[in-house]
Amino acid sequence: EDGPSNVFGVHASPRGKLSVKFGWNITQAFCARNGLDLVVRSHQAKKHGLGFDIMHNESLIRVFSARDYEGHDNDCAVLSVSNSEEGCNAEKDGVLDIRPQVLSSVSRSG
């Protein structure tokens, strides 16, 4: 997870004026207002990253699908989304299983 988990609110991003950083409370308020359990966001490579991060008390997943992006030696990931088979009413209730699948960096040694 980026930075401390006690970061609240919306803050300027080092990436420029058109982007912002937001705390876990913003994600959870957005989910509550919109009847969601999870937000999936993309397009942020992390140097030596795994390709995905589960953040904001498991209410946000960051996924990045470009392996070795701009020399960052990062893995990439995709999310596999399927109907849940757990629980007697899981399919009827719209419960989904979301699982990251990682493709390892080819430029990172070791």
PDB file of C-alpha atoms in Angstrom:
ATOM      1  CA  GLU A   1       0.000   0.000   0.000  1.00  0.00           C
ATOM      2  CA  ASP A   2       1.288   3.445  -0.844  1.00  0.00           C
ATOM      3  CA  GLY A   3       2.150   5.515   2.181  1.00  0.00           C
ATOM      4  CA  PRO A   4       0.650   5.196   5.624  1.00  0.00           C
ATOM      5  CA  SER A   5      -2.846   3.737   5.962  1.00  0.00           C
ATOM      6  CA  ASN A   6      -3.878   6.682   8.149  1.00  0.00           C
ATOM      7  CA  VAL A   7      -3.886   9.163   5.228  1.00  0.00           C
ATOM      8  CA  PHE A   8      -7.282  10.851   4.890  1.00  0.00           C
ATOM      9  CA  GLY A   9      -8.846  13.046   2.229  1.00  0.00           C
ATOM     10  CA  VAL A  10      -7.698  14.200  -1.177  1.00  0.00           C
ATOM     11  CA  HIS A  11      -4.195  15.552  -1.771  1.00  0.00           C
ATOM     12  CA  ALA A  12      -2.170  16.935  -4.660  1.00  0.00           C
ATOM     13  CA  SER A  13      -0.297  14.294  -6.612  1.00  0.00           C
ATOM     14  CA  PRO A  14       3.360  14.530  -7.587  1.00  0.00           C
ATOM     15  CA  ARG A  15       2.187  13.387 -11.060  1.00  0.00           C
ATOM     16  CA  GLY A  16       0.735  16.829 -11.847  1.00  0.00           C
ATOM     17  CA  LYS A  17      -2.309  19.067 -11.579  1.00  0.00           C
ATOM     18  CA  LEU A  18      -4.692  16.668 -13.328  1.00  0.00           C
ATOM     19  CA  SER A  19      -4.293  13.863 -10.811  1.00  0.00           C
ATOM     20  CA  VAL A  20      -4.819  13.538  -7.075  1.00  0.00           C
ATOM     21  CA  LYS A  21      -3.971  11.112  -4.305  1.00  0.00           C
ATOM     22  CA  PHE A  22      -6.812  10.020  -2.069  1.00  0.00           C
ATOM     23  CA  GLY A  23      -7.049   8.298   1.291  1.00  0.00           C
ATOM     24  CA  TRP A  24      -8.918   5.166   2.260  1.00  0.00           C
ATOM     25  CA  ASN A  25     -11.805   7.202   3.673  1.00  0.00           C
ATOM     26  CA  ILE A  26     -12.518   8.663   0.214  1.00  0.00           C
ATOM     27  CA  THR A  27     -12.625   5.197  -1.352  1.00  0.00           C
ATOM     28  CA  GLN A  28     -14.908   3.832   1.340  1.00  0.00           C
ATOM     29  CA  ALA A  29     -17.258   6.842   1.175  1.00  0.00           C
ATOM     30  CA  PHE A  30     -17.447   6.478  -2.626  1.00  0.00           C
ATOM     31  CA  CYS A  31     -18.276   2.773  -2.287  1.00  0.00           C
ATOM     32  CA  ALA A  32     -20.952   3.434   0.348  1.00  0.00           C
ATOM     33  CA  ARG A  33     -22.582   6.189  -1.754  1.00  0.00           C
ATOM     34  CA  ASN A  34     -22.664   3.982  -4.841  1.00  0.00           C
ATOM     35  CA  GLY A  35     -23.507   0.585  -3.313  1.00  0.00           C
ATOM     36  CA  LEU A  36     -20.112  -0.902  -4.182  1.00  0.00           C
ATOM     37  CA  ASP A  37     -17.719  -3.143  -2.299  1.00  0.00           C
ATOM     38  CA  LEU A  38     -14.691  -2.598  -4.533  1.00  0.00           C
ATOM     39  CA  VAL A  39     -13.067  -0.073  -6.869  1.00  0.00           C
ATOM     40  CA  VAL A  40     -10.579  -1.249  -9.490  1.00  0.00           C
ATOM     41  CA  ARG A  41      -8.141   1.328 -10.827  1.00  0.00           C
ATOM     42  CA  SER A  42      -5.242   1.069 -13.210  1.00  0.00           C
ATOM     43  CA  HIS A  43      -2.393   2.810 -14.973  1.00  0.00           C
ATOM     44  CA  GLN A  44       0.109   3.329 -12.222  1.00  0.00           C
ATOM     45  CA  ALA A  45       3.315   1.348 -12.593  1.00  0.00           C
ATOM     46  CA  LYS A  46       5.368   0.682  -9.491  1.00  0.00           C
ATOM     47  CA  LYS A  47       9.095   0.131  -9.824  1.00  0.00           C
ATOM     48  CA  HIS A  48       9.720  -3.560  -9.074  1.00  0.00           C
ATOM     49  CA  GLY A  49       5.962  -3.874  -8.425  1.00  0.00           C
ATOM     50  CA  LEU A  50       3.911  -7.055  -8.364  1.00  0.00           C
ATOM     51  CA  GLY A  51       1.342  -5.842 -10.928  1.00  0.00           C
ATOM     52  CA  PHE A  52      -1.433  -5.305  -8.404  1.00  0.00           C
ATOM     53  CA  ASP A  53      -2.008  -3.904  -4.919  1.00  0.00           C
ATOM     54  CA  ILE A  54      -4.947  -4.444  -2.591  1.00  0.00           C
ATOM     55  CA  MET A  55      -5.461  -1.198  -0.706  1.00  0.00           C
ATOM     56  CA  HIS A  56      -7.808   0.917   1.401  1.00  0.00           C
ATOM     57  CA  ASN A  57      -9.042  -1.854   3.703  1.00  0.00           C
ATOM     58  CA  GLU A  58      -9.588  -4.172   0.716  1.00  0.00           C
ATOM     59  CA  SER A  59     -11.969  -1.735  -1.001  1.00  0.00           C
ATOM     60  CA  LEU A  60      -9.530  -0.777  -3.797  1.00  0.00           C
ATOM     61  CA  ILE A  61      -7.407  -2.859  -6.155  1.00  0.00           C
ATOM     62  CA  ARG A  62      -4.767  -1.199  -8.292  1.00  0.00           C
ATOM     63  CA  VAL A  63      -3.871  -3.345 -11.298  1.00  0.00           C
ATOM     64  CA  PHE A  64      -1.233  -2.635 -13.952  1.00  0.00           C
ATOM     65  CA  SER A  65      -1.143  -4.770 -17.090  1.00  0.00           C
ATOM     66  CA  ALA A  66       2.105  -3.642 -18.767  1.00  0.00           C
ATOM     67  CA  ARG A  67       5.096  -5.782 -17.795  1.00  0.00           C
ATOM     68  CA  ASP A  68       8.486  -3.997 -17.560  1.00  0.00           C
ATOM     69  CA  TYR A  69       6.841  -0.638 -18.280  1.00  0.00           C
ATOM     70  CA  GLU A  70       9.385   2.076 -19.110  1.00  0.00           C
ATOM     71  CA  GLY A  71      12.209   0.060 -17.557  1.00  0.00           C
ATOM     72  CA  HIS A  72      10.549  -0.278 -14.129  1.00  0.00           C
ATOM     73  CA  ASP A  73      11.258  -4.053 -13.947  1.00  0.00           C
ATOM     74  CA  ASN A  74       7.664  -4.536 -12.823  1.00  0.00           C
ATOM     75  CA  ASP A  75       5.425  -7.576 -13.035  1.00  0.00           C
ATOM     76  CA  CYS A  76       2.017  -7.117 -14.604  1.00  0.00           C
ATOM     77  CA  ALA A  77      -1.357  -8.504 -13.682  1.00  0.00           C
ATOM     78  CA  VAL A  78      -4.874  -9.051 -14.920  1.00  0.00           C
ATOM     79  CA  LEU A  79      -7.929  -9.650 -12.788  1.00  0.00           C
ATOM     80  CA  SER A  80      -9.954 -12.791 -13.315  1.00  0.00           C
ATOM     81  CA  VAL A  81     -13.598 -12.027 -12.475  1.00  0.00           C
ATOM     82  CA  SER A  82     -16.169 -14.810 -12.156  1.00  0.00           C
ATOM     83  CA  ASN A  83     -19.436 -15.567 -10.385  1.00  0.00           C
ATOM     84  CA  SER A  84     -18.822 -16.823  -6.886  1.00  0.00           C
ATOM     85  CA  GLU A  85     -19.721 -20.403  -6.139  1.00  0.00           C
ATOM     86  CA  GLU A  86     -19.577 -19.896  -2.363  1.00  0.00           C
ATOM     87  CA  GLY A  87     -22.807 -19.595  -0.395  1.00  0.00           C
ATOM     88  CA  CYS A  88     -26.242 -20.787  -1.393  1.00  0.00           C
ATOM     89  CA  ASN A  89     -27.353 -17.482  -2.978  1.00  0.00           C
ATOM     90  CA  ALA A  90     -23.978 -16.175  -4.189  1.00  0.00           C
ATOM     91  CA  GLU A  91     -24.850 -16.157  -7.905  1.00  0.00           C
ATOM     92  CA  LYS A  92     -28.328 -14.723  -7.316  1.00  0.00           C
ATOM     93  CA  ASP A  93     -26.893 -12.016  -5.032  1.00  0.00           C
ATOM     94  CA  GLY A  94     -24.278 -10.975  -7.619  1.00  0.00           C
ATOM     95  CA  VAL A  95     -21.261 -12.038  -5.570  1.00  0.00           C
ATOM     96  CA  LEU A  96     -18.088 -12.140  -7.655  1.00  0.00           C
ATOM     97  CA  ASP A  97     -14.699 -13.770  -7.150  1.00  0.00           C
ATOM     98  CA  ILE A  98     -11.856 -11.468  -8.177  1.00  0.00           C
ATOM     99  CA  ARG A  99      -8.400 -13.009  -8.417  1.00  0.00           C
ATOM    100  CA  PRO A 100      -5.228 -11.361  -9.662  1.00  0.00           C
ATOM    101  CA  GLN A 101      -3.088 -13.305 -12.103  1.00  0.00           C
ATOM    102  CA  VAL A 102       0.519 -12.109 -12.272  1.00  0.00           C
ATOM    103  CA  LEU A 103       2.892 -12.312 -15.239  1.00  0.00           C
ATOM    104  CA  SER A 104       6.479 -11.888 -14.014  1.00  0.00           C
ATOM    105  CA  SER A 105       8.951  -9.326 -15.262  1.00  0.00           C
ATOM    106  CA  VAL A 106      11.344 -10.623 -17.899  1.00  0.00           C
ATOM    107  CA  SER A 107      13.944  -7.888 -17.319  1.00  0.00           C
ATOM    108  CA  ARG A 108      14.302  -8.287 -13.549  1.00  0.00           C
ATOM    109  CA  SER A 109      17.118 -10.599 -12.590  1.00  0.00           C
ATOM    110  CA  GLY A 110      16.834 -13.180  -9.920  1.00  0.00           C
TER     111      GLY A 110
END
